[in-house]
Tab-separated table of C-alpha atoms (C1' of nucleotides) in Angstrom:
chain	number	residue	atom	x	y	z
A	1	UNK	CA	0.000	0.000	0.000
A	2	UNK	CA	3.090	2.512	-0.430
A	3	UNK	CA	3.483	2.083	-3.822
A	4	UNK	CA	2.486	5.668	-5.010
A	5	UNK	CA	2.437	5.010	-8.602
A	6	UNK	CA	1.838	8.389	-10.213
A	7	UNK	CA	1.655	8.488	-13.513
A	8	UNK	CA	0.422	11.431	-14.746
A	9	UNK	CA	-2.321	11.772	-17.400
A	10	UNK	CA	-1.375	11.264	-20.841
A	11	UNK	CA	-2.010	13.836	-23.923
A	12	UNK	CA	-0.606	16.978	-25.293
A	13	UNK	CA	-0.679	19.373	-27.940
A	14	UNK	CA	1.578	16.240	-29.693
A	15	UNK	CA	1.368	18.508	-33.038
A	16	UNK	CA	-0.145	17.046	-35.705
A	17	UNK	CA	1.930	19.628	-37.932
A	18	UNK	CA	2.058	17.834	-40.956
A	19	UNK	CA	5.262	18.919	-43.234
A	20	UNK	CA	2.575	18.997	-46.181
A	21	UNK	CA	4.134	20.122	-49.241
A	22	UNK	CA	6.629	17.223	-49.681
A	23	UNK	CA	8.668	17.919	-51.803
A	24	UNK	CA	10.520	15.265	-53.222
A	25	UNK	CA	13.347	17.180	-53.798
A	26	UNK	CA	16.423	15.160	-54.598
A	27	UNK	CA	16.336	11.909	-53.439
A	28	UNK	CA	13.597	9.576	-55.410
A	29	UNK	CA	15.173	5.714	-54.896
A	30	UNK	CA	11.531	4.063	-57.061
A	31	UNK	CA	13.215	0.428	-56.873
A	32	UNK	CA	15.140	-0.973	-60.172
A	33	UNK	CA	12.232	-2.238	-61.900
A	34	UNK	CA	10.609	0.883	-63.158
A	35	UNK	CA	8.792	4.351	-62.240
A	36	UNK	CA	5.739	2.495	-60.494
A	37	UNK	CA	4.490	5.166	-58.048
A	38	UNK	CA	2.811	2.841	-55.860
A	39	UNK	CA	6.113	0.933	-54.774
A	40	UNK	CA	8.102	4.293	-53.693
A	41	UNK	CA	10.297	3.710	-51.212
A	42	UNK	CA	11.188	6.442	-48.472
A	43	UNK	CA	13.944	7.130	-46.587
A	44	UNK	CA	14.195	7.815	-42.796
A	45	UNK	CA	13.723	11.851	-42.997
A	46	UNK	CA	10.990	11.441	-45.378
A	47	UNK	CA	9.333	9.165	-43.483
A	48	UNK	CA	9.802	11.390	-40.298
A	49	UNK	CA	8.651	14.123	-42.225
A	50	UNK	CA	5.250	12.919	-42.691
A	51	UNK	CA	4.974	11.389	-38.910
A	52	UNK	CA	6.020	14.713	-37.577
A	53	UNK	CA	8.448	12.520	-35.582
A	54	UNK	CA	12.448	13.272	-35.863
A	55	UNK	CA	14.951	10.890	-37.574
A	56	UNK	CA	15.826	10.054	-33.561
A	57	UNK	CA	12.914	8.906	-32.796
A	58	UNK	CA	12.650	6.541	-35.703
A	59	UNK	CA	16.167	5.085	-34.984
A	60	UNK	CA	15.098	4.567	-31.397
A	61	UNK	CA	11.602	2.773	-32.382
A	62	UNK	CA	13.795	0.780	-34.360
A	63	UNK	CA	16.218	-0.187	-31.625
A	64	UNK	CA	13.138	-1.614	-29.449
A	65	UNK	CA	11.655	-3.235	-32.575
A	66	UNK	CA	8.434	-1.070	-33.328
A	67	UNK	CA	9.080	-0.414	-36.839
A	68	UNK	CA	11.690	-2.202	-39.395
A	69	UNK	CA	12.681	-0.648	-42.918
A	70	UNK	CA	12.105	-2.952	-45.614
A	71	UNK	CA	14.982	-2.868	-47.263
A	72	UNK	CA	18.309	-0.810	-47.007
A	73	UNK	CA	19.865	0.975	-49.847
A	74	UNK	CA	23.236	-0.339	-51.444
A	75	UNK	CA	24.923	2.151	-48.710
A	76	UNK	CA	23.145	0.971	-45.732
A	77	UNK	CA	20.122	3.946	-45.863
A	78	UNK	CA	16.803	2.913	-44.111
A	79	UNK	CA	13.926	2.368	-47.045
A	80	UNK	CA	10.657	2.639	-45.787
A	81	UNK	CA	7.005	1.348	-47.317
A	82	UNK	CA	3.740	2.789	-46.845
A	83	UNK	CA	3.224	0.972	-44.348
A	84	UNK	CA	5.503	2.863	-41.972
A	85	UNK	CA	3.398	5.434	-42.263
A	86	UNK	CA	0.860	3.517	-40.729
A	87	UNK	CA	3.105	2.066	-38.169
A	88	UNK	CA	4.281	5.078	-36.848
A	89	UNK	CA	1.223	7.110	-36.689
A	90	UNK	CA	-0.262	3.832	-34.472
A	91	UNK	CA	2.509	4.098	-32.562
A	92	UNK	CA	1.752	7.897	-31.977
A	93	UNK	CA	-1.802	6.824	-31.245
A	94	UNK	CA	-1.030	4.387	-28.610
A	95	UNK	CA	1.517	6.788	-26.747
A	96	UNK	CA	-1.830	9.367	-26.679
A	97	UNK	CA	-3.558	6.789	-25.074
A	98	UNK	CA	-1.409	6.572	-22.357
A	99	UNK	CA	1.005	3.512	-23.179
A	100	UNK	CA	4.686	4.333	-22.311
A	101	UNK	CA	7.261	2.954	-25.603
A	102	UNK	CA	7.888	-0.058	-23.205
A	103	UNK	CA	4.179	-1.361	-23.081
A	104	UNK	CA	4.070	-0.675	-26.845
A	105	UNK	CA	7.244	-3.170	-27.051
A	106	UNK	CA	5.549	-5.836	-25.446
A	107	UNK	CA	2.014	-5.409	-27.077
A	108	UNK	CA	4.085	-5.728	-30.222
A	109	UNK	CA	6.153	-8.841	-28.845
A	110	UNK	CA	3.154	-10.303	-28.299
A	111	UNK	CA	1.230	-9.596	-31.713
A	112	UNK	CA	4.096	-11.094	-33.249
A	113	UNK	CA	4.696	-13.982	-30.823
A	114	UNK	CA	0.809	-15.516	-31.235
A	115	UNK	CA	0.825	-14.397	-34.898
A	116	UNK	CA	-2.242	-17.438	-35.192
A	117	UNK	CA	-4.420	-13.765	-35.214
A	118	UNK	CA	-7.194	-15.160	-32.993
A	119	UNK	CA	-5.993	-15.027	-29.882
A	120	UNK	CA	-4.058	-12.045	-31.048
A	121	UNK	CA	-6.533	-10.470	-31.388
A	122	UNK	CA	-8.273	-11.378	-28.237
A	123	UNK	CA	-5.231	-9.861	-27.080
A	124	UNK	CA	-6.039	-6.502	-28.532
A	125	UNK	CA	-9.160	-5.944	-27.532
A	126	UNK	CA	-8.094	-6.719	-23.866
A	127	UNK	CA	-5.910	-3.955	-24.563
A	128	UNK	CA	-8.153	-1.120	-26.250
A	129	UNK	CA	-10.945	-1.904	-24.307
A	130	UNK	CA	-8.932	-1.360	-20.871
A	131	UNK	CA	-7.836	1.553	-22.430
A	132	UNK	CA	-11.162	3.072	-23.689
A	133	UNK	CA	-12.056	2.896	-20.143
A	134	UNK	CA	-8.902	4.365	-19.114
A	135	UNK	CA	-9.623	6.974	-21.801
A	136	UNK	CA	-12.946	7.551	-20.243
A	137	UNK	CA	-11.626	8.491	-17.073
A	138	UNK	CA	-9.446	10.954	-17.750
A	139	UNK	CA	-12.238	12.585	-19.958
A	140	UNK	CA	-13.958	12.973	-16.487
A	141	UNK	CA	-11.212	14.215	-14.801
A	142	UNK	CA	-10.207	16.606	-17.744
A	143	UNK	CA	-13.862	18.160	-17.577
A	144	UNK	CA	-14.116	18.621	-14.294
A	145	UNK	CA	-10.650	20.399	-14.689
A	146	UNK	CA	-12.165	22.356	-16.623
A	147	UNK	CA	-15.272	23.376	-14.483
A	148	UNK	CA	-12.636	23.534	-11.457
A	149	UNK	CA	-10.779	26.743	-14.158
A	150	UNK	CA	-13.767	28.030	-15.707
A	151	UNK	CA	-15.346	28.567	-11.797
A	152	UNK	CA	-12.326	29.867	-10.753
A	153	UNK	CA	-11.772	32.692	-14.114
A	154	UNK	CA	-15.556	33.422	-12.895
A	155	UNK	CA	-14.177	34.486	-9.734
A	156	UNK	CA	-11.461	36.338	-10.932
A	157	UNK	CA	-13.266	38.152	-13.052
A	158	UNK	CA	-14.727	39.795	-10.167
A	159	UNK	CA	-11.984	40.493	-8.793
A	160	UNK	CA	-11.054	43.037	-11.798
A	161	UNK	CA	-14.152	44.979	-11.443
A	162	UNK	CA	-13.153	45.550	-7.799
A	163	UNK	CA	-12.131	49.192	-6.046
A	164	UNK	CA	-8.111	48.514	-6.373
A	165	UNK	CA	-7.849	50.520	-3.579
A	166	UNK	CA	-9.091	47.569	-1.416
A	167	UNK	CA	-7.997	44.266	-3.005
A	168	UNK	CA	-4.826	44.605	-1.942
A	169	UNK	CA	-3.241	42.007	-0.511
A	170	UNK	CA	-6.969	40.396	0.984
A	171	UNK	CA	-7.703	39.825	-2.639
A	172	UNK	CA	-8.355	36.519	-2.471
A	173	UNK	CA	-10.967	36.396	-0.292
A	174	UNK	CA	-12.390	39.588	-0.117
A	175	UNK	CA	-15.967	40.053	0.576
A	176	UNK	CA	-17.034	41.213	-3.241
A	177	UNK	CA	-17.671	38.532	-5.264
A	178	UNK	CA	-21.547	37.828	-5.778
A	179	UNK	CA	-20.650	34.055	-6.687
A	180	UNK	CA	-21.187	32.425	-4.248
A	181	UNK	CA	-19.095	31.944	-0.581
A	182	UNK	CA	-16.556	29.592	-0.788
A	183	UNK	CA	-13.216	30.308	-2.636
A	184	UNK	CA	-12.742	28.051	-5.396
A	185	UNK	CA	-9.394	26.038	-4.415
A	186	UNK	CA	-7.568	26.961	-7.638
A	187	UNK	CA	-7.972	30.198	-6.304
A	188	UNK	CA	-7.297	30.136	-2.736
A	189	UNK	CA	-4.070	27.899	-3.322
A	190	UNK	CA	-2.351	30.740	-4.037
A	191	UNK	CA	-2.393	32.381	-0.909
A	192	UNK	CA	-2.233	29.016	1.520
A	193	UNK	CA	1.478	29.221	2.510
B	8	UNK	CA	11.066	24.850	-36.949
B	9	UNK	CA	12.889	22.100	-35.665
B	10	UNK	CA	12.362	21.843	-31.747
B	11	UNK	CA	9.496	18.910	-31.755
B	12	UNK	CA	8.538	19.442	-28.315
B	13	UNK	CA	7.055	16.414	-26.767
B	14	UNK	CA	5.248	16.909	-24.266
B	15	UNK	CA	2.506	14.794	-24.427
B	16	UNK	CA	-1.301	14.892	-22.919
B	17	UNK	CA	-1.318	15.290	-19.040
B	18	UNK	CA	-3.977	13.291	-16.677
B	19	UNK	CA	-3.646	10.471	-15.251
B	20	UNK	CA	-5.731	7.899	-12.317
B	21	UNK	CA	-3.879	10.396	-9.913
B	22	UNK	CA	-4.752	7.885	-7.207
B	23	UNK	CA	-7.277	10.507	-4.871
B	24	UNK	CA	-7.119	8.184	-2.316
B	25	UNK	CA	-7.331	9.922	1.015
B	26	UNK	CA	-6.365	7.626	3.835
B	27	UNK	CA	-9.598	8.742	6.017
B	28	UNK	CA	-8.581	7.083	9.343
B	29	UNK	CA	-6.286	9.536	10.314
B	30	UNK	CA	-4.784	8.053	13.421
B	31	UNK	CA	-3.377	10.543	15.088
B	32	UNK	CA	-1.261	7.478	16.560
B	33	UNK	CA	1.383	9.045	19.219
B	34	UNK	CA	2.208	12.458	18.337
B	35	UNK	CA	-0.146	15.182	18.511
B	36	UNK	CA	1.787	18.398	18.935
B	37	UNK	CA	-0.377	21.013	19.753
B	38	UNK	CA	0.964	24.162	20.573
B	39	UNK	CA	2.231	25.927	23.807
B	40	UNK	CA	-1.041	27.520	24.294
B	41	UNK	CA	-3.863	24.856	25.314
B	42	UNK	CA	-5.299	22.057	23.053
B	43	UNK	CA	-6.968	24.492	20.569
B	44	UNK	CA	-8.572	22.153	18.073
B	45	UNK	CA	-7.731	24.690	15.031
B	46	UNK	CA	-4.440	25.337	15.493
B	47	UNK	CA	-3.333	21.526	15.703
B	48	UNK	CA	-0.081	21.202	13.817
B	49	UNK	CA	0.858	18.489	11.806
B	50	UNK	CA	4.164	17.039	10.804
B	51	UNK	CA	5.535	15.814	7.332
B	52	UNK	CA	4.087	11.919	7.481
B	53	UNK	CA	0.488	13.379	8.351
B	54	UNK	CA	0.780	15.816	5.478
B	55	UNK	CA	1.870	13.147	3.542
B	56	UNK	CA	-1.154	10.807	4.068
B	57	UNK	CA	-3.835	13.321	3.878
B	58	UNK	CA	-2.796	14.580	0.455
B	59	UNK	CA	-1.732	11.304	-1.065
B	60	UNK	CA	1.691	12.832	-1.699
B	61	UNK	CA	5.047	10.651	0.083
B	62	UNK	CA	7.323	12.279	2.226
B	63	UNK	CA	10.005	13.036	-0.231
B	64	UNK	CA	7.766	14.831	-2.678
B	65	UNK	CA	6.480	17.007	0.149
B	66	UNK	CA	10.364	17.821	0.475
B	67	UNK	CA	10.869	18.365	-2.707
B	68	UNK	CA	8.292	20.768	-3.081
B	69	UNK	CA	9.798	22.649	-0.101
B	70	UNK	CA	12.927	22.669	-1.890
B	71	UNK	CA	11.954	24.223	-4.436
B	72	UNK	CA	9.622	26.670	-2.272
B	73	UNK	CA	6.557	25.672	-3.507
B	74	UNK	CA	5.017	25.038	0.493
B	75	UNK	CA	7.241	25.872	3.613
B	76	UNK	CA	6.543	24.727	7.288
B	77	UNK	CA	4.705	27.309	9.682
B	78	UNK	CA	7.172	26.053	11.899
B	79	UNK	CA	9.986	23.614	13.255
B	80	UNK	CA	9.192	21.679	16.456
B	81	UNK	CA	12.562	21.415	19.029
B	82	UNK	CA	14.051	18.553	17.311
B	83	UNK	CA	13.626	20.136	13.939
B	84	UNK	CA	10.482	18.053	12.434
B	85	UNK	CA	8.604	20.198	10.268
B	86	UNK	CA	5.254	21.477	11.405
B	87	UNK	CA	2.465	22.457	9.143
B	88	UNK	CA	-0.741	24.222	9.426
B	89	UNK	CA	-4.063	23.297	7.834
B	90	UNK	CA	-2.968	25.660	4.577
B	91	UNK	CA	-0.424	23.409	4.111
B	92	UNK	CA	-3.104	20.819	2.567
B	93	UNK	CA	-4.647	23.536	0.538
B	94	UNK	CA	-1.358	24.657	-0.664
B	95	UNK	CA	-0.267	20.490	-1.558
B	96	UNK	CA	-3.838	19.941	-3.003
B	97	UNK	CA	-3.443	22.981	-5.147
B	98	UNK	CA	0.230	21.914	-6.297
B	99	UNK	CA	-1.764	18.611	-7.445
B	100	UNK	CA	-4.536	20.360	-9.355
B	101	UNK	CA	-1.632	22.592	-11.333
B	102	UNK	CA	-0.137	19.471	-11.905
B	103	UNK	CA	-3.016	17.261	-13.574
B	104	UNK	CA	-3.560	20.590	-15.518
B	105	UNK	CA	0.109	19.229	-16.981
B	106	UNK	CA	1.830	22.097	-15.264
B	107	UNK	CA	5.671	20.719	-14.327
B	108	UNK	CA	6.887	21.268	-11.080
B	109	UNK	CA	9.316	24.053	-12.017
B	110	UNK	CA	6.206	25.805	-13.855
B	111	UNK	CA	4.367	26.318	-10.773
B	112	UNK	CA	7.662	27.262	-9.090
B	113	UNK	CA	7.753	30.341	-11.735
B	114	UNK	CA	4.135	30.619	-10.798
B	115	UNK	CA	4.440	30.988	-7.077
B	116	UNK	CA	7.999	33.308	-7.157
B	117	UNK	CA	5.899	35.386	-9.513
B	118	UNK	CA	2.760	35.582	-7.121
B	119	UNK	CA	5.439	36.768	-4.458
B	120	UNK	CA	6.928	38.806	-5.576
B	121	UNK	CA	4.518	41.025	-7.043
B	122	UNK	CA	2.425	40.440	-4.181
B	123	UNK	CA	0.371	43.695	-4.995
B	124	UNK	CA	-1.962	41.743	-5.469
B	125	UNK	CA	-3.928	43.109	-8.720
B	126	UNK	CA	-1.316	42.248	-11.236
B	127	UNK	CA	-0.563	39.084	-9.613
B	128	UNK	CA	-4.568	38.519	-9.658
B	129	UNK	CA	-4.117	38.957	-13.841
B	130	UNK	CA	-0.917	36.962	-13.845
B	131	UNK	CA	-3.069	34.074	-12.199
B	132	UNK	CA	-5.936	34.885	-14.548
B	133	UNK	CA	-3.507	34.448	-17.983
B	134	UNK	CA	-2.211	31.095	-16.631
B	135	UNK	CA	-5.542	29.563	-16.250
B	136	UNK	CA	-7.316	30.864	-19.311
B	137	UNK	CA	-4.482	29.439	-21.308
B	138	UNK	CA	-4.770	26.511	-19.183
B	139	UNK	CA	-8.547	26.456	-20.198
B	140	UNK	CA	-7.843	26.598	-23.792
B	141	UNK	CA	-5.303	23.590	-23.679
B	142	UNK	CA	-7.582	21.511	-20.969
B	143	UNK	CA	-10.479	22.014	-23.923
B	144	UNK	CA	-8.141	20.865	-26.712
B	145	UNK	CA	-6.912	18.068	-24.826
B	146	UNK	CA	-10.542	17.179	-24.773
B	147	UNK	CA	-11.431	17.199	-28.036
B	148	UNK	CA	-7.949	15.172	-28.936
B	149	UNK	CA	-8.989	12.827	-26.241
B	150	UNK	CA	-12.834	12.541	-27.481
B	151	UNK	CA	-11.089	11.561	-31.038
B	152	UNK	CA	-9.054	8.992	-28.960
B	153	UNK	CA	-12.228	7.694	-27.392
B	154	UNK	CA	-13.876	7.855	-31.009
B	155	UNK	CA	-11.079	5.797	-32.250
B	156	UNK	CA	-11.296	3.448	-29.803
B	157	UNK	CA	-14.879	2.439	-29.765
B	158	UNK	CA	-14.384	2.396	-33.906
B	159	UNK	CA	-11.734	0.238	-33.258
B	160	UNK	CA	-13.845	-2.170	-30.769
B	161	UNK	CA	-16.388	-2.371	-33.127
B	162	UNK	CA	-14.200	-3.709	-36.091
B	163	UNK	CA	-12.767	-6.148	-33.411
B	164	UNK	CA	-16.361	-7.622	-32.427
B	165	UNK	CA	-17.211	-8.282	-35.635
B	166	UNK	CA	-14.033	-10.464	-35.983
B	167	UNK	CA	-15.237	-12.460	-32.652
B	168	UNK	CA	-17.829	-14.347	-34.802
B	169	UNK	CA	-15.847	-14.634	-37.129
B	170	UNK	CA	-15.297	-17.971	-38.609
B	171	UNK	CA	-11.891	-19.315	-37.020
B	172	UNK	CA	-11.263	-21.097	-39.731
B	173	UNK	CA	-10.538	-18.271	-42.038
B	174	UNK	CA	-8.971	-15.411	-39.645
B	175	UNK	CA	-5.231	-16.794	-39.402
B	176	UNK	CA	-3.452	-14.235	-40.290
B	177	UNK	CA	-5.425	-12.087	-43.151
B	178	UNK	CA	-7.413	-11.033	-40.192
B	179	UNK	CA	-7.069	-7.758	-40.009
B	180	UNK	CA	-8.043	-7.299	-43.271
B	181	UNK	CA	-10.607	-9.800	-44.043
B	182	UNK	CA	-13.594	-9.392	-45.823
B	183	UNK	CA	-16.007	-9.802	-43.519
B	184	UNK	CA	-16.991	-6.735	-41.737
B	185	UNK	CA	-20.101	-5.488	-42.386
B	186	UNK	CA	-18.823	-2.297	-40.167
B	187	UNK	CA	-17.233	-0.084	-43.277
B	188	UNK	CA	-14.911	-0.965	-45.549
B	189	UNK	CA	-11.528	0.527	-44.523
B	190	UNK	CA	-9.986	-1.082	-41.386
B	191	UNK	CA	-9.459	1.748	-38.586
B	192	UNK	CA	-5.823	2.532	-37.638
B	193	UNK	CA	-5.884	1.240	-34.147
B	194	UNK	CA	-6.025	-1.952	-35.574
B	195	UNK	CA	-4.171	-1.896	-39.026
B	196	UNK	CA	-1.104	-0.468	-37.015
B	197	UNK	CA	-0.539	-3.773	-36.139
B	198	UNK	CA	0.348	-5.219	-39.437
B	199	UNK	CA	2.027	-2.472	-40.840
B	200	UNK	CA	5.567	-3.021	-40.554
C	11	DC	C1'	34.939	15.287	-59.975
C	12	DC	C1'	32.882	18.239	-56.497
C	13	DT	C1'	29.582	19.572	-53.387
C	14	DA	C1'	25.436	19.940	-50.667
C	15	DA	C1'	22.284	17.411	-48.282
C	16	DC	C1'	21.271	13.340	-46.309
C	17	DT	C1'	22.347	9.202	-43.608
C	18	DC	C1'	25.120	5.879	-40.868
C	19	DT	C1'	26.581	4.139	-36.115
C	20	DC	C1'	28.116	4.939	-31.705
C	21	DA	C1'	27.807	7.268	-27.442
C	22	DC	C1'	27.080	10.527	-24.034
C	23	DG	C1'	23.656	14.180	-22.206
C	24	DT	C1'	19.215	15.785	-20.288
C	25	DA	C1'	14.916	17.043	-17.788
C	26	DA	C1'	11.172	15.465	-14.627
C	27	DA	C1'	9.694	13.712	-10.408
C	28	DG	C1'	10.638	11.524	-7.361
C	29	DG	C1'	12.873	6.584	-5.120
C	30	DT	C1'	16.029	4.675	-2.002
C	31	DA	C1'	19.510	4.344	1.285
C	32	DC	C1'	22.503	5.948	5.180
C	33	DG	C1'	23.545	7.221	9.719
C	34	DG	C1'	21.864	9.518	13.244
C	35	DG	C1'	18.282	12.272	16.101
C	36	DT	C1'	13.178	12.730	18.364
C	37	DG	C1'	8.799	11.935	20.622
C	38	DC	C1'	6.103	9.468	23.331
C	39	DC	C1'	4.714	5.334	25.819
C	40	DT	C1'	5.649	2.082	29.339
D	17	DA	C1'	15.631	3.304	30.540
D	18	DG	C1'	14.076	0.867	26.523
D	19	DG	C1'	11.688	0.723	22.242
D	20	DC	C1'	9.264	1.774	18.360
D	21	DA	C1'	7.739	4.760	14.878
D	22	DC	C1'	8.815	8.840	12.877
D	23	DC	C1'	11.848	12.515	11.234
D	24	DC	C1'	16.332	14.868	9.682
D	25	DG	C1'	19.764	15.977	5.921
D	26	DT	C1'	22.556	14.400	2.275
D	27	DA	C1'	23.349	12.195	-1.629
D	28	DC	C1'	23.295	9.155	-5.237
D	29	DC	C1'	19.904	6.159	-8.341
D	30	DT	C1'	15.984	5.432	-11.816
D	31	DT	C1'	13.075	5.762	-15.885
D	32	DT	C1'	11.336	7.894	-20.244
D	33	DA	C1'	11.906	9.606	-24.723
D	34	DC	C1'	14.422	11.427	-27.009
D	35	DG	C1'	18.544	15.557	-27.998
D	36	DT	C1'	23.027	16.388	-29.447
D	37	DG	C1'	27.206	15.816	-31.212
D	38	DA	C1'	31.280	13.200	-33.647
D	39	DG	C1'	33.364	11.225	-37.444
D	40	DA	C1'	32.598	8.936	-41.616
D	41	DG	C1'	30.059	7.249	-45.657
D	42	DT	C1'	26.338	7.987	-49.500
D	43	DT	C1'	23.381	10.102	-53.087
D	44	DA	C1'	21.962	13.029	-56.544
D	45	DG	C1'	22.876	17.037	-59.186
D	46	DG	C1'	25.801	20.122	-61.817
DNA sequence: CCTAACTCTCACGTAAAGGTACGGGTGCCT
DNA sequence: AGGCACCCGTACCTTTACGTGAGAGTTAGG
């Protein structure tokens, strides 16, 4: 019962900046049969380009055996299928749901261990479903947040209609504010020292 | 253009467990006065249980002056007033908002020091309306998420009654969902590669 | 051939938020 | 006086998800 496990809630602005105008610009490796668009290969900048992720990142998926190139250019260079795409952007998916690169690993490990797909994929929806729920909560927690900061910019904002002659340093719980009684706690944390 | 900064989406189960039974045990040391029942002091390990936090967090924080005993009993044990759990309850709140420890710090040296009171009164009111705009886009990233999910569920059931047979390892791309016709990305991600 | 831009493989660095341990004091009860 | 639970300060350890070079090779274009 000491364990204090606190991980924090996941999310973030995790920019979905996408590069957008890709241009091709030098490098275009289209394998030795012929120009057939639907077989480009990319390499490991292009590929973080579209993901938004940098080449680092890639490398270090790699290393714990999210992702694999294809095939490797005659000088060792990383070429990447469409599929990477997909890959990646999962990836980015799973670590907004919460799951650290080290649970990914081992959801992975497993997909590819019991390949047989059923029980895979009994597997999976263990997974997402735990996570929905997980998912869920954190909704709840983020709205209530939100009611906790909207209440408390209420508050505040009668504050700035007050005298400033007497909100000195009692301005956090001074006797103006129509709103109610109690001072929201966002508010009166500032003062509690 | 090229910092990718990572943060990713705060929240988490941030265990609000309160330990309830607070057995005041052995120690219980009021003040010289008499045994007023409002000024009862606490030290570190009650502070601790009441606001979830451990011991070393709580000095942390102190470290970096985000709380500071009222006062330091003869042998040096900290000794903390009832503000103290606003104050750590607070620190908690700023946190699942996704601010970082040194954040708040900036936070709380900037409430001191302009302690006038009005500006520090807009000061507070900036943070949390920008903290309001990124709680409500966190929201609607983690709505998608939940969106995704359930999408992703959905596909899956279908596959349950599926015949076993013919799921080995086309699975995730079989023809049999009636759901759609493309396969979400929660659950193509798993192929890719 | 030359050059710019890209990539390769190490390998060490970093920030956040504590965890964990050490050796020694305190507080209170009996 | 003994004991037990708690606290002190200091200081090094841990994990996560990359960042940041270094030194060297590769590709495509001119």
């Amino acid at each position: 019962m000491k364990s204090n496990r606190h991980h924090r809630l996941p999310l973030a602005a995790s920019s979905h900046d996408d590069g957008v105008a890709v241009s091709p610009a030098h490098s275009e490796p289209s394998s030795a049969s012929d120009g057939d668009s639907s077989t480009e290969l990319m390499q490991v900048g292009d590929l973080a380009r579209e993901t938004g992720k940098t080449v680092r990142a890639l490398h270090l998926y790699e290393e714990l055996e999210l992702v694999r190139p294809v095939a490797r250019s005659k000088g060792h260079y990383r070429l990447y299928g469409a599929d990477a795409l997909l890959r990646i952007r999962w990836i980015g998916k799973l670590q907004d749901m919460g799951l650290s690169l080290t649970e990914i690993q081992t959801v992975v490990r497993e997909w590819e261990e019991l390949n047989s797909a059923p029980r895979a994929m009994v597997k999976m929806r263990e997974v997402y479903r735990s996570k929905l729920e997980e998912t869920r909560a954190t909704l709840r927690r983020l709205r209530a947040l939100e009611h906790d900061l909207h209440q408390s910019l209420a508050y505040l904002d009668t504050c700035e209609v007050c005298d400033p002659a007497r909100l000195l340093n009692a301005c956090t719980n001074c006797d103006m504010h129509g709103c109610g009684d109690h001072v929201p706690d966002l508010v009166a944390g500032f003062r509690a020292n």
